[in-house]
Amino acid sequence: MASFLKGITATAVVNGSVANVGAALHYKDHTLPPIGIDPKRLKHPEPGVGDIRDVIHNPLEEPHRKSLIPIGKADCKFLFIVGGDDRNWKSDIYAQIASQLLVEEGKEKPEIVFYPKAGHYIEPPYFPLCKASFHKLVNLPVVWGGEPKAHALAQVDSWQRIQNFFHKHLNGKNVLKNKL
């Protein structure tokens, strides 16, 4: 949204992709096609369960660049929350790509917070870790990554950071203190 809409001043991205995924995205006269996948890169950590981290094509290579979200058009501050054990996609690499694209467009380098042992679903604090669930696009259960304790700590810390980020960039002040 920050790439297409005016008036957005702060954006927090939790394990996001730099490419459009799943279905074509249409906004006014602009269409982002979904990035392709290579099903041969699907791994099976156990029978009947998939690990899809490596199936999405590289969004920086042609012809997949057409799916790249034009993040450099955004006029806002960014916070990227990244789980180092995200098994959905390469959110660690995507945050670095987003940072590079923003800097190339003359934008401020975003804040990136990396949690090495957190998985894909870094939700608000005290949500249980979702180790695996059915993925409609893949049509089978997939793993999401994360070690329980580290993931839980990432949820608590990231929630405080996200709130502080929004308070700072929307209200102009820090009001929350991290306790970790």
Short mmCIF file of C-alpha atoms in Angstrom, two decimals:
data_model
loop_
_atom_site.label_atom_id
_atom_site.label_comp_id
_atom_site.label_asym_id
_atom_site.label_seq_id
_atom_site.Cartn_x
_atom_site.Cartn_y
_atom_site.Cartn_z
CA MET A 1 0.00 0.00 0.00
CA ALA A 2 2.82 2.39 0.87
CA SER A 3 4.16 2.03 -2.69
CA PHE A 4 0.90 3.15 -4.27
CA LEU A 5 -1.00 5.35 -1.80
CA LYS A 6 -0.11 8.84 -0.63
CA GLY A 7 -0.23 9.89 3.01
CA ILE A 8 1.30 6.75 4.53
CA THR A 9 4.08 7.86 6.85
CA ALA A 10 5.12 4.62 8.56
CA THR A 11 5.05 0.98 7.49
CA ALA A 12 5.93 -2.08 9.57
CA VAL A 13 6.60 -5.21 7.54
CA VAL A 14 6.65 -8.58 9.30
CA ASN A 15 8.40 -11.27 7.24
CA GLY A 16 7.29 -9.65 4.02
CA SER A 17 8.14 -10.38 0.43
CA VAL A 18 9.55 -7.83 -2.02
CA ALA A 19 7.58 -9.44 -4.82
CA ASN A 20 3.88 -9.88 -5.40
CA VAL A 21 2.87 -13.44 -4.56
CA GLY A 22 -0.20 -15.54 -5.33
CA ALA A 23 -2.35 -13.51 -7.74
CA ALA A 24 -2.07 -10.40 -9.89
CA LEU A 25 -2.29 -7.15 -7.96
CA HIS A 26 -4.18 -4.35 -9.71
CA TYR A 27 -4.13 -0.69 -8.70
CA LYS A 28 -5.39 1.96 -11.12
CA ASP A 29 -3.41 1.45 -14.34
CA HIS A 30 -0.66 -0.62 -12.69
CA THR A 31 -0.60 -4.43 -12.50
CA LEU A 32 1.95 -6.52 -10.65
CA PRO A 33 1.88 -10.13 -11.83
CA PRO A 34 2.51 -12.83 -9.25
CA ILE A 35 6.05 -14.08 -9.09
CA GLY A 36 6.47 -17.60 -10.33
CA ILE A 37 7.52 -20.65 -8.38
CA ASP A 38 9.56 -23.74 -9.09
CA PRO A 39 7.77 -26.73 -7.54
CA LYS A 40 10.93 -28.82 -7.95
CA ARG A 41 12.49 -26.77 -5.14
CA LEU A 42 9.81 -27.91 -2.68
CA LYS A 43 11.39 -29.88 0.17
CA HIS A 44 9.68 -32.42 2.41
CA PRO A 45 11.06 -32.34 5.97
CA GLU A 46 8.65 -35.18 6.74
CA PRO A 47 6.16 -37.14 4.62
CA GLY A 48 3.13 -35.07 3.55
CA VAL A 49 4.58 -31.75 4.78
CA GLY A 50 6.32 -29.16 2.60
CA ASP A 51 9.04 -26.60 3.16
CA ILE A 52 8.42 -23.87 0.58
CA ARG A 53 11.21 -21.43 1.48
CA ASP A 54 13.07 -21.94 -1.78
CA VAL A 55 10.21 -22.30 -4.31
CA ILE A 56 9.77 -18.62 -5.22
CA HIS A 57 11.91 -17.38 -8.10
CA ASN A 58 14.51 -14.68 -7.49
CA PRO A 59 12.60 -11.38 -7.84
CA LEU A 60 15.77 -9.56 -8.98
CA GLU A 61 16.21 -11.79 -12.04
CA GLU A 62 14.34 -11.43 -15.32
CA PRO A 63 11.58 -12.13 -16.11
CA HIS A 64 10.56 -12.07 -12.44
CA ARG A 65 11.39 -8.37 -11.87
CA LYS A 66 7.90 -7.55 -13.17
CA SER A 67 6.58 -8.89 -9.85
CA LEU A 68 8.88 -6.70 -7.76
CA ILE A 69 6.93 -4.35 -5.48
CA PRO A 70 8.03 -0.77 -6.30
CA ILE A 71 9.04 -0.05 -2.71
CA GLY A 72 11.19 2.89 -3.82
CA LYS A 73 8.01 4.81 -4.65
CA ALA A 74 6.94 4.74 -1.00
CA ASP A 75 7.40 7.97 0.91
CA CYS A 76 7.50 6.68 4.47
CA LYS A 77 9.65 5.20 7.19
CA PHE A 78 10.00 1.42 7.22
CA LEU A 79 10.51 -1.14 9.96
CA PHE A 80 11.21 -4.71 8.87
CA ILE A 81 10.69 -7.52 11.38
CA VAL A 82 12.52 -10.63 10.16
CA GLY A 83 12.42 -14.22 11.38
CA GLY A 84 15.70 -15.96 10.58
CA ASP A 85 13.96 -19.35 10.47
CA ASP A 86 11.09 -18.21 8.23
CA ARG A 87 10.29 -21.30 6.13
CA ASN A 88 7.63 -19.54 4.00
CA TRP A 89 10.13 -17.49 2.02
CA LYS A 90 13.45 -15.71 2.29
CA SER A 91 12.23 -12.74 4.35
CA ASP A 92 15.78 -12.12 5.63
CA ILE A 93 17.05 -11.65 2.07
CA TYR A 94 13.90 -9.76 1.04
CA ALA A 95 14.39 -7.20 3.84
CA GLN A 96 17.94 -6.61 2.61
CA ILE A 97 16.72 -6.25 -0.99
CA ALA A 98 14.03 -3.79 0.14
CA SER A 99 16.64 -1.78 2.02
CA GLN A 100 18.88 -1.70 -1.05
CA LEU A 101 16.01 -0.63 -3.32
CA LEU A 102 15.01 2.17 -0.94
CA VAL A 103 18.56 3.49 -0.69
CA GLU A 104 18.94 3.33 -4.50
CA GLU A 105 15.87 5.57 -4.76
CA GLY A 106 17.42 8.07 -2.35
CA LYS A 107 15.23 7.02 0.57
CA GLU A 108 16.34 6.55 4.15
CA LYS A 109 17.70 3.13 5.04
CA PRO A 110 14.99 1.23 6.91
CA GLU A 111 15.27 -0.27 10.35
CA ILE A 112 15.61 -4.06 10.18
CA VAL A 113 15.19 -6.17 13.31
CA PHE A 114 16.39 -9.75 12.89
CA TYR A 115 15.30 -12.62 15.16
CA PRO A 116 17.53 -15.59 14.24
CA LYS A 117 15.33 -18.41 15.54
CA ALA A 118 11.87 -16.94 14.87
CA GLY A 119 9.64 -18.38 12.16
CA HIS A 120 7.23 -16.85 9.65
CA TYR A 121 4.23 -15.98 11.81
CA ILE A 122 5.62 -13.41 14.23
CA GLU A 123 2.24 -12.45 15.65
CA PRO A 124 1.30 -10.38 18.72
CA PRO A 125 2.66 -11.74 22.01
CA TYR A 126 1.43 -15.03 23.42
CA PHE A 127 -0.05 -16.41 20.23
CA PRO A 128 1.04 -20.03 20.06
CA LEU A 129 3.77 -20.94 17.60
CA CYS A 130 2.24 -22.36 14.43
CA LYS A 131 4.75 -25.03 13.40
CA ALA A 132 2.79 -26.14 10.30
CA SER A 133 -0.60 -25.67 8.67
CA PHE A 134 -2.40 -26.18 5.39
CA HIS A 135 -1.32 -23.74 2.66
CA LYS A 136 -4.06 -23.21 0.10
CA LEU A 137 -1.74 -22.09 -2.71
CA VAL A 138 0.51 -25.13 -2.30
CA ASN A 139 -2.35 -27.49 -1.49
CA LEU A 140 -0.57 -29.26 1.35
CA PRO A 141 0.56 -28.59 4.92
CA VAL A 142 3.77 -26.55 5.13
CA VAL A 143 6.19 -25.73 7.93
CA TRP A 144 6.53 -22.11 9.06
CA GLY A 145 9.72 -22.36 11.12
CA GLY A 146 10.70 -21.03 14.51
CA GLU A 147 11.90 -22.43 17.80
CA PRO A 148 9.23 -22.02 20.50
CA LYS A 149 11.13 -19.97 23.10
CA ALA A 150 13.00 -17.76 20.63
CA HIS A 151 9.84 -17.24 18.58
CA ALA A 152 7.83 -16.25 21.68
CA LEU A 153 10.52 -13.76 22.72
CA ALA A 154 10.52 -12.32 19.18
CA GLN A 155 6.74 -11.84 19.40
CA VAL A 156 7.02 -9.89 22.66
CA ASP A 157 9.98 -7.79 21.54
CA SER A 158 8.72 -7.09 18.01
CA TRP A 159 5.27 -6.08 19.26
CA GLN A 160 6.85 -3.45 21.51
CA ARG A 161 9.14 -2.29 18.69
CA ILE A 162 6.27 -2.02 16.21
CA GLN A 163 4.18 0.02 18.64
CA ASN A 164 7.14 2.26 19.47
CA PHE A 165 7.91 2.70 15.75
CA PHE A 166 4.35 3.84 15.04
CA HIS A 167 4.25 6.13 18.07
CA LYS A 168 7.52 7.72 17.00
CA HIS A 169 6.63 8.21 13.33
CA LEU A 170 2.93 8.95 13.73
CA ASN A 171 2.92 10.87 17.03
CA GLY A 172 6.51 12.08 17.13
CA LYS A 173 7.45 10.46 20.43
CA ASN A 174 8.65 7.21 21.93
CA VAL A 175 6.30 5.96 24.61
CA LEU A 176 7.14 2.30 25.03
CA LYS A 177 10.32 0.82 26.43
CA ASN A 178 11.58 -2.63 25.48
CA LYS A 179 12.16 -4.79 28.52
CA LEU A 180 14.26 -7.47 26.83
#
